[in-house]
């Protein structure tokens, strides 16, 4: 399958002080530092992938590595068929990026920021930018620093979409934004991939957004991939079982990936929906898990991969 992004055995380590380090092969996940451990996944052209995980899981580190803002310790990254280091200049001319906090010259007007950004892209389409600026109601005469967070994000998105990018990478773009703009963004992303061959990597904590538009979900926790699969397969397989303390019988525990126990009973997560329904029958409630359920139980509910 032709892929917009291929990551294989990607590794990166930081010491507890935040400095880069190379751990011994058997030290991953120990010593108080952060270790990205042989991460592998791929994004086919023409699809949207959601990248989820708790804070500190490694999502932003992966994005920085893709963009070659930091250097990998090991593994391989190919973007649009090119090695992300050897082909960095070519890749960045064909890639759009939106950060959760857009960085542009604060003292410039949006019109002047556009003039600064446009020359960096050989395929900049000024007509497309102006069309998006009008659609997003961007005040091109105002200085960037005077804009609301939502307007800053709209400008960043307009810039990212105005140079015929083939891969769009979004790092928490909807955090703190109102539902109206989030819906508008999701609509734009869905329209973006209708142009054959274009793809999106979308990192976010708002998992309901991904349930609307993502084709694939990659879940990372503690620097390791828990799963990377089609969204429909994930939502069809994972369930939450709700019942009494009897759910915690020794023979049941291997079935569960995460457990939460309270005075109200036991809630447990499993990726074996059919087996859960067969085993518990009418003794418990078995409900389809949301992406938020999966992330919560795997991160906070004594989850294990």
PDB file of N, CA and C in Angstrom, residues 159-198:
ATOM      1  N   UNK A 159      -2.779  28.846   6.185  1.00  0.00           N
ATOM      2  CA  UNK A 159      -1.418  28.802   5.648  1.00  0.00           C
ATOM      3  C   UNK A 159      -1.017  27.375   5.289  1.00  0.00           C
ATOM      4  N   UNK A 160      -1.376  26.415   6.151  1.00  0.00           N
ATOM      5  CA  UNK A 160      -1.000  25.018   5.921  1.00  0.00           C
ATOM      6  C   UNK A 160      -1.698  24.421   4.707  1.00  0.00           C
ATOM      7  N   UNK A 161      -2.886  24.946   4.389  1.00  0.00           N
ATOM      8  CA  UNK A 161      -3.668  24.400   3.283  1.00  0.00           C
ATOM      9  C   UNK A 161      -3.442  25.128   1.961  1.00  0.00           C
ATOM     10  N   UNK A 162      -2.569  26.138   1.972  1.00  0.00           N
ATOM     11  CA  UNK A 162      -2.441  26.995   0.788  1.00  0.00           C
ATOM     12  C   UNK A 162      -1.225  26.721  -0.081  1.00  0.00           C
ATOM     13  N   UNK A 163      -0.545  25.599   0.154  1.00  0.00           N
ATOM     14  CA  UNK A 163       0.604  25.300  -0.712  1.00  0.00           C
ATOM     15  C   UNK A 163       0.560  23.864  -1.248  1.00  0.00           C
ATOM     16  N   UNK A 164      -0.661  23.359  -1.408  1.00  0.00           N
ATOM     17  CA  UNK A 164      -0.874  22.045  -2.024  1.00  0.00           C
ATOM     18  C   UNK A 164      -0.154  20.937  -1.261  1.00  0.00           C
ATOM     19  N   UNK A 165      -0.233  21.015   0.060  1.00  0.00           N
ATOM     20  CA  UNK A 165       0.397  19.993   0.901  1.00  0.00           C
ATOM     21  C   UNK A 165      -0.219  18.626   0.631  1.00  0.00           C
ATOM     22  N   UNK A 166       0.629  17.607   0.666  1.00  0.00           N
ATOM     23  CA  UNK A 166       0.161  16.230   0.470  1.00  0.00           C
ATOM     24  C   UNK A 166      -0.066  15.511   1.789  1.00  0.00           C
ATOM     25  N   UNK A 167       0.590  15.993   2.839  1.00  0.00           N
ATOM     26  CA  UNK A 167       0.400  15.441   4.184  1.00  0.00           C
ATOM     27  C   UNK A 167       0.239  16.605   5.143  1.00  0.00           C
ATOM     28  N   UNK A 168      -0.828  16.569   5.926  1.00  0.00           N
ATOM     29  CA  UNK A 168      -1.098  17.597   6.921  1.00  0.00           C
ATOM     30  C   UNK A 168      -0.906  16.979   8.305  1.00  0.00           C
ATOM     31  N   UNK A 169      -0.066  17.611   9.132  1.00  0.00           N
ATOM     32  CA  UNK A 169       0.194  17.141  10.488  1.00  0.00           C
ATOM     33  C   UNK A 169      -0.338  18.174  11.464  1.00  0.00           C
ATOM     34  N   UNK A 170      -1.224  17.736  12.350  1.00  0.00           N
ATOM     35  CA  UNK A 170      -1.879  18.623  13.310  1.00  0.00           C
ATOM     36  C   UNK A 170      -1.561  18.150  14.723  1.00  0.00           C
ATOM     37  N   UNK A 171      -0.987  19.031  15.540  1.00  0.00           N
ATOM     38  CA  UNK A 171      -0.628  18.690  16.919  1.00  0.00           C
ATOM     39  C   UNK A 171      -1.547  19.446  17.873  1.00  0.00           C
ATOM     40  N   UNK A 172      -2.582  18.779  18.361  1.00  0.00           N
ATOM     41  CA  UNK A 172      -3.560  19.350  19.286  1.00  0.00           C
ATOM     42  C   UNK A 172      -4.161  20.657  18.763  1.00  0.00           C
ATOM     43  N   UNK A 173      -4.658  20.694  17.550  1.00  0.00           N
ATOM     44  CA  UNK A 173      -5.138  21.965  16.990  1.00  0.00           C
ATOM     45  C   UNK A 173      -6.467  22.436  17.559  1.00  0.00           C
ATOM     46  N   UNK A 174      -7.257  21.544  18.175  1.00  0.00           N
ATOM     47  CA  UNK A 174      -8.590  21.934  18.631  1.00  0.00           C
ATOM     48  C   UNK A 174      -8.669  22.145  20.135  1.00  0.00           C
ATOM     49  N   UNK A 175      -7.545  21.973  20.833  1.00  0.00           N
ATOM     50  CA  UNK A 175      -7.552  22.118  22.283  1.00  0.00           C
ATOM     51  C   UNK A 175      -7.977  23.527  22.692  1.00  0.00           C
ATOM     52  N   UNK A 176      -9.023  23.617  23.506  1.00  0.00           N
ATOM     53  CA  UNK A 176      -9.483  24.900  24.005  1.00  0.00           C
ATOM     54  C   UNK A 176     -10.319  25.703  23.031  1.00  0.00           C
ATOM     55  N   UNK A 177     -10.649  25.135  21.886  1.00  0.00           N
ATOM     56  CA  UNK A 177     -11.429  25.872  20.892  1.00  0.00           C
ATOM     57  C   UNK A 177     -12.912  25.534  21.013  1.00  0.00           C
ATOM     58  N   UNK A 178     -13.748  26.436  20.536  1.00  0.00           N
ATOM     59  CA  UNK A 178     -15.187  26.232  20.659  1.00  0.00           C
ATOM     60  C   UNK A 178     -15.668  25.157  19.685  1.00  0.00           C
ATOM     61  N   UNK A 179     -16.811  24.525  19.988  1.00  0.00           N
ATOM     62  CA  UNK A 179     -17.319  23.433  19.155  1.00  0.00           C
ATOM     63  C   UNK A 179     -17.596  23.834  17.710  1.00  0.00           C
ATOM     64  N   UNK A 180     -17.966  25.100  17.480  1.00  0.00           N
ATOM     65  CA  UNK A 180     -18.280  25.537  16.118  1.00  0.00           C
ATOM     66  C   UNK A 180     -17.032  25.460  15.244  1.00  0.00           C
ATOM     67  N   UNK A 181     -15.904  25.978  15.741  1.00  0.00           N
ATOM     68  CA  UNK A 181     -14.687  25.923  14.952  1.00  0.00           C
ATOM     69  C   UNK A 181     -14.175  24.492  14.820  1.00  0.00           C
ATOM     70  N   UNK A 182     -14.326  23.691  15.875  1.00  0.00           N
ATOM     71  CA  UNK A 182     -13.894  22.301  15.786  1.00  0.00           C
ATOM     72  C   UNK A 182     -14.649  21.580  14.670  1.00  0.00           C
ATOM     73  N   UNK A 183     -15.952  21.795  14.575  1.00  0.00           N
ATOM     74  CA  UNK A 183     -16.738  21.182  13.501  1.00  0.00           C
ATOM     75  C   UNK A 183     -16.261  21.678  12.139  1.00  0.00           C
ATOM     76  N   UNK A 184     -15.944  22.967  12.068  1.00  0.00           N
ATOM     77  CA  UNK A 184     -15.472  23.556  10.823  1.00  0.00           C
ATOM     78  C   UNK A 184     -14.139  22.937  10.410  1.00  0.00           C
ATOM     79  N   UNK A 185     -13.265  22.737  11.389  1.00  0.00           N
ATOM     80  CA  UNK A 185     -11.974  22.122  11.106  1.00  0.00           C
ATOM     81  C   UNK A 185     -12.148  20.689  10.614  1.00  0.00           C
ATOM     82  N   UNK A 186     -12.995  19.923  11.264  1.00  0.00           N
ATOM     83  CA  UNK A 186     -13.207  18.536  10.867  1.00  0.00           C
ATOM     84  C   UNK A 186     -13.764  18.452   9.451  1.00  0.00           C
ATOM     85  N   UNK A 187     -14.641  19.376   9.132  1.00  0.00           N
ATOM     86  CA  UNK A 187     -15.188  19.411   7.766  1.00  0.00           C
ATOM     87  C   UNK A 187     -14.084  19.698   6.752  1.00  0.00           C
ATOM     88  N   UNK A 188     -13.185  20.609   7.113  1.00  0.00           N
ATOM     89  CA  UNK A 188     -12.077  20.940   6.219  1.00  0.00           C
ATOM     90  C   UNK A 188     -11.154  19.735   6.014  1.00  0.00           C
ATOM     91  N   UNK A 189     -10.889  19.014   7.081  1.00  0.00           N
ATOM     92  CA  UNK A 189      -9.998  17.859   6.973  1.00  0.00           C
ATOM     93  C   UNK A 189     -10.624  16.769   6.105  1.00  0.00           C
ATOM     94  N   UNK A 190     -11.914  16.550   6.269  1.00  0.00           N
ATOM     95  CA  UNK A 190     -12.592  15.558   5.438  1.00  0.00           C
ATOM     96  C   UNK A 190     -12.546  15.945   3.971  1.00  0.00           C
ATOM     97  N   UNK A 191     -12.717  17.241   3.695  1.00  0.00           N
ATOM     98  CA  UNK A 191     -12.647  17.721   2.312  1.00  0.00           C
ATOM     99  C   UNK A 191     -11.220  17.630   1.773  1.00  0.00           C
ATOM    100  N   UNK A 192     -10.236  17.857   2.644  1.00  0.00           N
ATOM    101  CA  UNK A 192      -8.825  17.844   2.241  1.00  0.00           C
ATOM    102  C   UNK A 192      -8.426  16.492   1.649  1.00  0.00           C
ATOM    103  N   UNK A 193      -8.834  15.406   2.288  1.00  0.00           N
ATOM    104  CA  UNK A 193      -8.411  14.088   1.813  1.00  0.00           C
ATOM    105  C   UNK A 193      -9.219  13.596   0.615  1.00  0.00           C
ATOM    106  N   UNK A 194     -10.269  14.332   0.241  1.00  0.00           N
ATOM    107  CA  UNK A 194     -11.007  13.943  -0.957  1.00  0.00           C
ATOM    108  C   UNK A 194     -10.161  14.132  -2.206  1.00  0.00           C
ATOM    109  N   UNK A 195      -9.168  15.016  -2.102  1.00  0.00           N
ATOM    110  CA  UNK A 195      -8.189  15.181  -3.177  1.00  0.00           C
ATOM    111  C   UNK A 195      -7.266  13.972  -3.107  1.00  0.00           C
ATOM    112  N   UNK A 196      -7.336  13.113  -4.069  1.00  0.00           N
ATOM    113  CA  UNK A 196      -6.689  11.806  -4.046  1.00  0.00           C
ATOM    114  C   UNK A 196      -5.225  11.889  -3.624  1.00  0.00           C
ATOM    115  N   UNK A 197      -4.862  11.068  -2.661  1.00  0.00           N
ATOM    116  CA  UNK A 197      -3.469  10.965  -2.242  1.00  0.00           C
ATOM    117  C   UNK A 197      -3.104  11.819  -1.056  1.00  0.00           C
ATOM    118  N   UNK A 198      -3.984  12.710  -0.602  1.00  0.00           N
ATOM    119  CA  UNK A 198      -3.658  13.556   0.540  1.00  0.00           C
ATOM    120  C   UNK A 198      -4.043  12.871   1.844  1.00  0.00           C
TER     121      UNK A 198
END
